[in-house]
Amino acid sequence: VTKGEETRTAILDEALQLASTIGFTALTIGQLADKTGMSKSGLFAHFRSKEQLQLATLEHARSRFIDRVARPTLAVSRGEKRVHELFERWLDWETEALDGGCVFVSASSEYDDQPGPMRDALVRNQQDWLDMISTVAGTAVGEGDFRADLDPDQFAFELNALMMGYHHAGRLLRDRRALERTRSAFESLLASARA
Amino acid sequence: VTKGEETRTAILDEALQLASTIGFTALTIGQLADKTGMSKSGLFAHFRSKEQLQLATLEHARSRFIDRVARPTLAVSRGEKRVHELFERWLDWETEALDGGCVFVSASSEYDDQPGPMRDALVRNQQDWLDMISTVAGTAVGEGDFRADLDPDQFAFELNALMMGYHHAGRLLRDRRALERTRSAFESLLASARA
């Protein structure tokens, strides 16, 4: 890792925190200069444009997500245990990793009607995430923990919806029971999936 | 209804369509002038500031939502039938009423970490909506359609999460099976709630 790469990673960490609270649309080189104390011209040398900065920040989020959620989930043995791990790791990502919670949730509303490279990157990202949930649920079918006729894509859709509901209740409404409600819904989802 | 009120309503209809696609943060008097062909000074006379425009547009959304979702739902007889109506009316609101889908979903991510009058108004709004779902679910308990020990607030939380999941799958991912998956999840939710 060169000094230049280290600097770039440190800048992207700040950019990601900023995007999680103010959104990607508001993430500009000017905003990032204010936050990091770096010069705008220095940041332009790294990213060249607002859109390149946004894309690099989204890619950085993906990389952090893989380290914090995907990798540890796949380290757990196949089956319902791994589904639990995926859920717990996502909760950690939503509550601990970033100041403003999951950036993919907020970016989804920002870009759903805005065609362009950011939307395209986000869609690929979210499809990969849904595929991952589905695959992990599939291991629970394979191990006999979940019923054989479970539709893993339906399970992924419902778990993803639940995660969005948690973000909404916890972040916007600051509902003190948000986590409890989310865990309860997750238990119902598991119960309906079990063999 | 005076001519001034008619004009204001027509402007707010345009503002609401715009907010549903580009978000409330990007909704400015300049953007609205471009869309309506009205002068900026004319629009300033109506709204005085960007924030006043955003608040008026959110209030307009609330009023439209009451007409299109809340009122017809409450016109249906109490019980599971009314829960169905609420769900169908919300789907209509999400898919037909606005170009960019439910503005409350997108605004929720925009303002969850942005303190101020818009966030406060949105929180009140979303709490009223969750209360309404809960109350409607409660009528199904009262009528004996849903089990007596159902927690209507938990039901409201889960149905709201499902609506967010539908917005995500339908709008961002343009998943052709989004509606089918959402209906299937709704049926599971009803099945688990039934007496």
CSV table of C-alpha atoms in Angstrom, one decimal:
chain,number,residue,atom,x,y,z
A,1,VAL,CA,0.0,0.0,0.0
A,2,THR,CA,1.6,3.3,-1.1
A,3,LYS,CA,1.2,6.6,0.7
A,4,GLY,CA,-1.1,7.8,-2.1
A,5,GLU,CA,-3.4,4.7,-1.7
A,6,GLU,CA,-3.5,5.3,2.1
A,7,THR,CA,-4.5,8.9,1.6
A,8,ARG,CA,-7.1,7.9,-0.9
A,9,THR,CA,-8.6,5.3,1.5
A,10,ALA,CA,-8.6,7.8,4.4
A,11,ILE,CA,-10.5,10.4,2.2
A,12,LEU,CA,-13.0,7.7,1.0
A,13,ASP,CA,-13.7,6.8,4.7
A,14,GLU,CA,-14.6,10.4,5.3
A,15,ALA,CA,-16.6,10.6,2.1
A,16,LEU,CA,-18.5,7.4,3.1
A,17,GLN,CA,-19.4,8.8,6.5
A,18,LEU,CA,-20.6,12.0,4.9
A,19,ALA,CA,-22.7,10.2,2.2
A,20,SER,CA,-24.3,8.1,5.0
A,21,THR,CA,-25.7,11.2,6.6
A,22,ILE,CA,-26.2,13.8,3.8
A,23,GLY,CA,-26.7,11.4,0.9
A,24,PHE,CA,-24.6,10.9,-2.2
A,25,THR,CA,-26.4,13.6,-4.2
A,26,ALA,CA,-25.1,16.2,-1.7
A,27,LEU,CA,-21.6,14.7,-1.6
A,28,THR,CA,-19.5,17.2,-3.4
A,29,ILE,CA,-15.8,17.9,-3.6
A,30,GLY,CA,-16.5,21.2,-1.8
A,31,GLN,CA,-18.3,19.4,1.1
A,32,LEU,CA,-15.6,16.9,1.4
A,33,ALA,CA,-12.9,19.6,1.5
A,34,ASP,CA,-14.7,21.2,4.4
A,35,LYS,CA,-14.9,18.0,6.3
A,36,THR,CA,-11.3,16.8,5.7
A,37,GLY,CA,-9.6,20.2,5.7
A,38,MET,CA,-7.9,19.3,2.4
A,39,SER,CA,-7.9,21.7,-0.5
A,40,LYS,CA,-10.4,21.3,-3.3
A,41,SER,CA,-7.6,21.2,-5.9
A,42,GLY,CA,-6.0,18.3,-3.9
A,43,LEU,CA,-9.3,16.4,-4.0
A,44,PHE,CA,-9.8,17.1,-7.6
A,45,ALA,CA,-6.5,15.5,-8.3
A,46,HIS,CA,-7.8,12.3,-6.7
A,47,PHE,CA,-11.3,12.3,-8.1
A,48,ARG,CA,-11.6,14.7,-11.1
A,49,SER,CA,-15.4,15.2,-10.8
A,50,LYS,CA,-18.3,15.0,-8.4
A,51,GLU,CA,-19.6,11.9,-10.1
A,52,GLN,CA,-16.2,10.1,-9.9
A,53,LEU,CA,-16.1,10.9,-6.2
A,54,GLN,CA,-19.6,9.5,-5.8
A,55,LEU,CA,-18.8,6.4,-7.7
A,56,ALA,CA,-15.5,5.9,-5.8
A,57,THR,CA,-17.4,6.3,-2.5
A,58,LEU,CA,-20.0,3.8,-3.5
A,59,GLU,CA,-17.3,1.3,-4.5
A,60,HIS,CA,-15.6,2.0,-1.2
A,61,ALA,CA,-18.9,1.2,0.6
A,62,ARG,CA,-19.1,-2.1,-1.2
A,63,SER,CA,-15.6,-3.0,-0.2
A,64,ARG,CA,-16.3,-2.2,3.5
A,65,PHE,CA,-19.5,-4.1,3.3
A,66,ILE,CA,-17.8,-7.2,2.0
A,67,ASP,CA,-15.3,-7.0,4.8
A,68,ARG,CA,-17.8,-6.4,7.5
A,69,VAL,CA,-20.8,-8.4,6.4
A,70,ALA,CA,-20.2,-10.8,3.5
A,71,ARG,CA,-16.9,-12.3,4.5
A,72,PRO,CA,-17.7,-13.1,8.2
A,73,THR,CA,-21.1,-14.4,7.1
A,74,LEU,CA,-19.6,-16.9,4.7
A,75,ALA,CA,-17.1,-18.0,7.4
A,76,VAL,CA,-19.9,-19.5,9.5
A,77,SER,CA,-21.1,-23.0,8.8
A,78,ARG,CA,-23.8,-23.5,6.1
A,79,GLY,CA,-27.4,-23.5,7.2
A,80,GLU,CA,-29.7,-21.5,9.4
A,81,LYS,CA,-26.7,-20.5,11.5
A,82,ARG,CA,-25.3,-18.6,8.5
A,83,VAL,CA,-28.6,-16.9,7.9
A,84,HIS,CA,-28.5,-15.7,11.5
A,85,GLU,CA,-25.0,-14.4,11.0
A,86,LEU,CA,-25.9,-12.5,7.9
A,87,PHE,CA,-28.7,-10.8,9.8
A,88,GLU,CA,-26.5,-9.9,12.8
A,89,ARG,CA,-23.7,-8.7,10.6
A,90,TRP,CA,-26.1,-6.5,8.6
A,91,LEU,CA,-27.5,-5.1,11.9
A,92,ASP,CA,-23.9,-4.2,12.9
A,93,TRP,CA,-23.4,-2.6,9.6
A,94,GLU,CA,-26.6,-0.6,9.9
A,95,THR,CA,-26.0,0.6,13.5
A,96,GLU,CA,-22.2,0.7,14.0
A,97,ALA,CA,-20.3,1.0,10.8
A,98,LEU,CA,-21.6,4.4,9.6
A,99,ASP,CA,-22.9,7.5,11.2
A,100,GLY,CA,-26.1,7.6,9.1
A,101,GLY,CA,-26.7,3.9,8.8
A,102,CYS,CA,-26.7,1.7,5.7
A,103,VAL,CA,-25.7,3.9,2.7
A,104,PHE,CA,-27.3,1.4,0.2
A,105,VAL,CA,-30.7,2.0,1.7
A,106,SER,CA,-30.5,5.8,1.4
A,107,ALA,CA,-28.8,5.7,-2.0
A,108,SER,CA,-31.6,3.4,-3.2
A,109,SER,CA,-34.2,6.2,-2.8
A,110,GLU,CA,-31.9,8.8,-4.1
A,111,TYR,CA,-31.1,7.1,-7.4
A,112,ASP,CA,-34.2,5.0,-8.1
A,113,ASP,CA,-35.5,7.6,-10.6
A,114,GLN,CA,-32.1,9.1,-11.7
A,115,PRO,CA,-30.6,7.2,-14.6
A,116,GLY,CA,-26.8,7.2,-14.9
A,117,PRO,CA,-23.6,5.4,-13.8
A,118,MET,CA,-24.5,5.8,-10.0
A,119,ARG,CA,-27.9,4.1,-10.5
A,120,ASP,CA,-26.3,1.4,-12.6
A,121,ALA,CA,-23.6,0.7,-10.0
A,122,LEU,CA,-26.1,0.7,-7.2
A,123,VAL,CA,-28.5,-1.7,-9.0
A,124,ARG,CA,-25.6,-4.2,-9.6
A,125,ASN,CA,-24.7,-3.8,-5.9
A,126,GLN,CA,-28.2,-4.5,-4.6
A,127,GLN,CA,-28.7,-7.4,-7.0
A,128,ASP,CA,-25.5,-9.0,-5.6
A,129,TRP,CA,-26.8,-8.4,-2.1
A,130,LEU,CA,-30.2,-10.0,-2.8
A,131,ASP,CA,-28.4,-12.9,-4.6
A,132,MET,CA,-26.2,-13.4,-1.5
A,133,ILE,CA,-29.2,-13.5,0.9
A,134,SER,CA,-30.9,-16.0,-1.5
A,135,THR,CA,-27.7,-18.2,-1.7
A,136,VAL,CA,-27.3,-18.2,2.1
A,137,ALA,CA,-31.0,-19.1,2.6
A,138,GLY,CA,-30.4,-21.8,0.0
A,139,THR,CA,-27.6,-23.3,2.2
A,140,ALA,CA,-30.2,-23.6,5.0
A,141,VAL,CA,-32.5,-25.5,2.5
A,142,GLY,CA,-29.6,-27.7,1.5
A,143,GLU,CA,-28.7,-28.5,5.2
A,144,GLY,CA,-32.3,-29.4,5.9
A,145,ASP,CA,-32.9,-26.5,8.3
A,146,PHE,CA,-35.3,-24.7,6.0
A,147,ARG,CA,-38.1,-26.5,4.1
A,148,ALA,CA,-37.3,-28.0,0.7
A,149,ASP,CA,-40.0,-26.0,-1.1
A,150,LEU,CA,-38.8,-22.6,0.3
A,151,ASP,CA,-38.3,-20.0,-2.5
A,152,PRO,CA,-34.9,-18.5,-1.5
A,153,ASP,CA,-35.5,-15.4,-3.7
A,154,GLN,CA,-38.8,-14.7,-1.8
A,155,PHE,CA,-37.0,-15.1,1.5
A,156,ALA,CA,-34.3,-12.6,0.3
A,157,PHE,CA,-37.0,-10.1,-0.8
A,158,GLU,CA,-38.7,-10.3,2.6
A,159,LEU,CA,-35.5,-10.1,4.6
A,160,ASN,CA,-34.4,-7.1,2.6
A,161,ALA,CA,-37.7,-5.4,3.1
A,162,LEU,CA,-37.4,-6.0,6.8
A,163,MET,CA,-33.9,-4.3,6.8
A,164,MET,CA,-35.5,-1.3,5.1
A,165,GLY,CA,-38.2,-1.2,7.7
A,166,TYR,CA,-35.6,-1.3,10.5
A,167,HIS,CA,-33.7,1.6,8.9
A,168,HIS,CA,-36.9,3.6,8.7
A,169,ALA,CA,-38.1,2.9,12.2
A,170,GLY,CA,-34.6,3.3,13.8
A,171,ARG,CA,-33.3,6.2,11.8
A,172,LEU,CA,-36.2,8.4,10.9
A,173,LEU,CA,-38.7,7.6,13.7
A,174,ARG,CA,-36.1,6.9,16.3
A,175,ASP,CA,-38.4,4.2,17.6
A,176,ARG,CA,-36.9,2.7,20.7
A,177,ARG,CA,-38.6,-0.6,19.9
A,178,ALA,CA,-37.3,-0.7,16.3
A,179,LEU,CA,-34.6,-3.4,17.0
A,180,GLU,CA,-37.0,-5.5,19.1
A,181,ARG,CA,-39.7,-5.3,16.3
A,182,THR,CA,-37.1,-6.2,13.7
A,183,ARG,CA,-35.9,-9.2,15.6
A,184,SER,CA,-39.4,-10.4,16.2
A,185,ALA,CA,-40.2,-10.1,12.5
A,186,PHE,CA,-37.0,-12.0,11.7
A,187,GLU,CA,-38.0,-14.8,14.0
A,188,SER,CA,-41.4,-15.0,12.3
A,189,LEU,CA,-39.6,-15.2,8.9
A,190,LEU,CA,-37.4,-17.9,10.1
A,191,ALA,CA,-40.3,-19.8,11.7
A,192,SER,CA,-42.1,-19.8,8.3
A,193,ALA,CA,-39.0,-21.0,6.5
A,194,ARG,CA,-38.1,-23.8,8.8
A,195,ALA,CA,-38.5,-27.4,7.8
B,1,VAL,CA,-61.9,28.1,-4.0
B,2,THR,CA,-60.3,31.3,-5.2
B,3,LYS,CA,-58.2,31.7,-8.3
B,4,GLY,CA,-55.2,32.0,-6.1
B,5,GLU,CA,-55.9,28.8,-4.3
B,6,GLU,CA,-56.4,27.0,-7.6
B,7,THR,CA,-53.1,28.2,-8.9
B,8,ARG,CA,-51.3,27.2,-5.7
B,9,THR,CA,-52.8,23.7,-5.9
B,10,ALA,CA,-51.7,23.3,-9.5
B,11,ILE,CA,-48.2,24.4,-8.6
B,12,LEU,CA,-48.1,22.0,-5.7
B,13,ASP,CA,-49.2,19.2,-7.9
B,14,GLU,CA,-46.2,19.8,-10.2
B,15,ALA,CA,-43.9,20.2,-7.2
B,16,LEU,CA,-45.1,16.9,-5.8
B,17,GLN,CA,-44.4,15.1,-9.1
B,18,LEU,CA,-41.0,16.6,-9.1
B,19,ALA,CA,-40.2,15.7,-5.5
B,20,SER,CA,-41.3,12.1,-6.2
B,21,THR,CA,-38.6,11.8,-8.9
B,22,ILE,CA,-35.7,14.1,-7.8
B,23,GLY,CA,-36.4,14.2,-4.1
B,24,PHE,CA,-37.3,17.1,-1.8
B,25,THR,CA,-33.7,18.2,-1.3
B,26,ALA,CA,-33.3,19.0,-5.0
B,27,LEU,CA,-36.7,20.6,-5.1
B,28,THR,CA,-36.0,24.3,-5.5
B,29,ILE,CA,-37.9,27.3,-6.7
B,30,GLY,CA,-35.6,27.4,-9.7
B,31,GLN,CA,-36.3,23.8,-10.6
B,32,LEU,CA,-40.1,24.3,-10.2
B,33,ALA,CA,-39.9,27.5,-12.4
B,34,ASP,CA,-38.3,25.4,-15.1
B,35,LYS,CA,-41.0,22.7,-14.9
B,36,THR,CA,-44.0,25.0,-14.7
B,37,GLY,CA,-42.8,27.8,-17.0
B,38,MET,CA,-43.7,30.3,-14.2
B,39,SER,CA,-41.3,33.0,-13.2
B,40,LYS,CA,-39.1,32.6,-10.1
B,41,SER,CA,-40.5,35.8,-8.7
B,42,GLY,CA,-44.0,34.6,-9.1
B,43,LEU,CA,-43.2,31.4,-7.2
B,44,PHE,CA,-41.4,33.3,-4.5
B,45,ALA,CA,-44.6,35.2,-4.0
B,46,HIS,CA,-46.3,31.9,-3.2
B,47,PHE,CA,-43.7,30.2,-1.1
B,48,ARG,CA,-41.1,32.8,0.1
B,49,SER,CA,-38.2,30.2,0.5
B,50,LYS,CA,-37.0,26.8,-0.6
B,51,GLU,CA,-37.9,25.3,2.8
B,52,GLN,CA,-41.4,26.7,2.7
B,53,LEU,CA,-41.9,25.2,-0.7
B,54,GLN,CA,-40.7,21.8,0.5
B,55,LEU,CA,-42.9,21.9,3.6
B,56,ALA,CA,-45.9,23.0,1.5
B,57,THR,CA,-45.2,20.2,-1.0
B,58,LEU,CA,-45.0,17.6,1.8
B,59,GLU,CA,-48.3,18.9,3.3
B,60,HIS,CA,-49.8,18.6,-0.2
B,61,ALA,CA,-48.6,15.0,-0.4
B,62,ARG,CA,-50.3,14.3,2.9
B,63,SER,CA,-53.6,15.8,1.7
B,64,ARG,CA,-53.5,13.7,-1.5
B,65,PHE,CA,-52.6,10.6,0.4
B,66,ILE,CA,-55.6,11.1,2.7
B,67,ASP,CA,-57.9,11.4,-0.3
B,68,ARG,CA,-56.4,8.5,-2.2
B,69,VAL,CA,-55.5,6.0,0.6
B,70,ALA,CA,-56.9,6.9,4.0
B,71,ARG,CA,-60.4,8.0,3.2
B,72,PRO,CA,-61.3,5.1,0.9
B,73,THR,CA,-59.8,2.6,3.3
B,74,LEU,CA,-61.9,3.8,6.1
B,75,ALA,CA,-65.0,3.6,3.9
B,76,VAL,CA,-64.7,-0.2,3.8
B,77,SER,CA,-66.2,-2.3,6.5
B,78,ARG,CA,-64.1,-3.0,9.6
B,79,GLY,CA,-62.0,-6.1,9.7
B,80,GLU,CA,-59.6,-8.0,7.4
B,81,LYS,CA,-61.4,-6.5,4.4
B,82,ARG,CA,-60.3,-3.1,5.4
B,83,VAL,CA,-56.7,-4.3,5.8
B,84,HIS,CA,-56.9,-5.5,2.2
B,85,GLU,CA,-58.2,-2.2,1.1
B,86,LEU,CA,-55.4,-0.3,2.9
B,87,PHE,CA,-52.9,-2.4,1.1
B,88,GLU,CA,-54.5,-2.1,-2.3
B,89,ARG,CA,-54.9,1.6,-2.0
B,90,TRP,CA,-51.3,2.0,-0.9
B,91,LEU,CA,-50.2,0.0,-4.0
B,92,ASP,CA,-52.2,2.3,-6.1
B,93,TRP,CA,-50.6,5.3,-4.5
B,94,GLU,CA,-47.1,3.8,-5.0
B,95,THR,CA,-47.6,2.9,-8.6
B,96,GLU,CA,-50.2,5.3,-10.1
B,97,ALA,CA,-50.4,8.5,-8.1
B,98,LEU,CA,-46.9,9.8,-8.6
B,99,ASP,CA,-44.2,9.5,-11.3
B,100,GLY,CA,-41.5,8.5,-8.8
B,101,GLY,CA,-43.6,6.4,-6.4
B,102,CYS,CA,-44.3,7.1,-2.8
B,103,VAL,CA,-42.7,10.4,-1.8
B,104,PHE,CA,-42.8,9.4,1.9
B,105,VAL,CA,-40.5,6.5,1.3
B,106,SER,CA,-37.9,8.6,-0.5
B,107,ALA,CA,-38.2,11.5,1.9
B,108,SER,CA,-37.6,9.2,4.8
B,109,SER,CA,-34.1,8.4,3.6
B,110,GLU,CA,-33.4,12.0,2.7
B,111,TYR,CA,-34.3,13.5,6.1
B,112,ASP,CA,-33.5,10.7,8.5
B,113,ASP,CA,-30.2,12.4,9.5
B,114,GLN,CA,-31.2,16.0,8.7
B,115,PRO,CA,-32.8,17.8,11.7
B,116,GLY,CA,-35.2,20.6,11.0
B,117,PRO,CA,-38.8,21.3,10.2
B,118,MET,CA,-39.0,18.9,7.2
B,119,ARG,CA,-37.8,16.0,9.3
B,120,ASP,CA,-40.2,16.9,12.1
B,121,ALA,CA,-43.2,17.1,9.6
B,122,LEU,CA,-42.2,13.9,8.0
B,123,VAL,CA,-41.9,12.0,11.3
B,124,ARG,CA,-45.4,13.2,12.4
B,125,ASN,CA,-46.6,12.1,9.1
B,126,GLN,CA,-45.1,8.6,9.2
B,127,GLN,CA,-46.2,8.1,12.8
B,128,ASP,CA,-49.8,8.9,11.8
B,129,TRP,CA,-49.5,6.4,9.0
B,130,LEU,CA,-48.2,3.6,11.2
B,131,ASP,CA,-50.9,4.5,13.7
B,132,MET,CA,-53.5,4.2,10.9
B,133,ILE,CA,-52.2,0.7,9.8
B,134,SER,CA,-52.2,-0.4,13.5
B,135,THR,CA,-55.8,0.9,14.0
B,136,VAL,CA,-57.0,-0.8,10.9
B,137,ALA,CA,-55.3,-4.1,11.9
B,138,GLY,CA,-57.0,-3.6,15.3
B,139,THR,CA,-60.5,-3.5,13.7
B,140,ALA,CA,-59.6,-7.0,12.2
B,141,VAL,CA,-58.8,-8.2,15.8
B,142,GLY,CA,-62.1,-6.6,17.0
B,143,GLU,CA,-64.1,-8.3,14.3
B,144,GLY,CA,-62.5,-11.7,15.1
B,145,ASP,CA,-60.7,-11.9,11.7
B,146,PHE,CA,-57.3,-11.6,13.3
B,147,ARG,CA,-56.2,-13.5,16.4
B,148,ALA,CA,-56.9,-11.8,19.8
B,149,ASP,CA,-53.2,-11.7,20.8
B,150,LEU,CA,-52.0,-10.0,17.6
B,151,ASP,CA,-49.8,-7.0,18.3
B,152,PRO,CA,-51.2,-4.4,15.8
B,153,ASP,CA,-48.1,-2.2,16.1
B,154,GLN,CA,-45.9,-5.2,15.1
B,155,PHE,CA,-48.3,-5.8,12.2
B,156,ALA,CA,-48.0,-2.2,11.2
B,157,PHE,CA,-44.2,-2.3,11.4
B,158,GLU,CA,-44.0,-5.4,9.2
B,159,LEU,CA,-46.5,-4.1,6.6
B,160,ASN,CA,-44.7,-0.8,6.4
B,161,ALA,CA,-41.4,-2.7,5.9
B,162,LEU,CA,-43.0,-4.7,3.1
B,163,MET,CA,-44.1,-1.5,1.4
B,164,MET,CA,-40.5,-0.2,1.5
B,165,GLY,CA,-39.3,-3.5,0.1
B,166,TYR,CA,-41.7,-3.1,-2.8
B,167,HIS,CA,-40.6,0.4,-3.5
B,168,HIS,CA,-37.0,-0.8,-3.6
B,169,ALA,CA,-37.6,-3.8,-5.8
B,170,GLY,CA,-40.0,-2.1,-8.1
B,171,ARG,CA,-38.4,1.3,-8.5
B,172,LEU,CA,-34.7,0.7,-8.1
B,173,LEU,CA,-34.3,-2.9,-9.3
B,174,ARG,CA,-37.2,-2.7,-11.7
B,175,ASP,CA,-37.8,-6.3,-10.7
B,176,ARG,CA,-40.7,-7.6,-12.8
B,177,ARG,CA,-41.7,-9.9,-10.0
B,178,ALA,CA,-41.7,-7.2,-7.4
B,179,LEU,CA,-45.5,-7.0,-7.2
B,180,GLU,CA,-46.0,-10.7,-7.1
B,181,ARG,CA,-43.4,-11.0,-4.3
B,182,THR,CA,-45.0,-8.2,-2.3
B,183,ARG,CA,-48.5,-9.8,-2.6
B,184,SER,CA,-47.1,-13.2,-1.6
B,185,ALA,CA,-45.4,-11.6,1.5
B,186,PHE,CA,-48.7,-9.8,2.3
B,187,GLU,CA,-50.5,-13.1,2.2
B,188,SER,CA,-48.0,-14.6,4.6
B,189,LEU,CA,-48.4,-11.7,6.9
B,190,LEU,CA,-52.2,-12.0,6.8
B,191,ALA,CA,-52.0,-15.8,7.4
B,192,SER,CA,-49.9,-15.3,10.5
B,193,ALA,CA,-52.3,-12.7,11.8
B,194,ARG,CA,-55.5,-14.6,11.2
B,195,ALA,CA,-57.6,-16.1,14.1
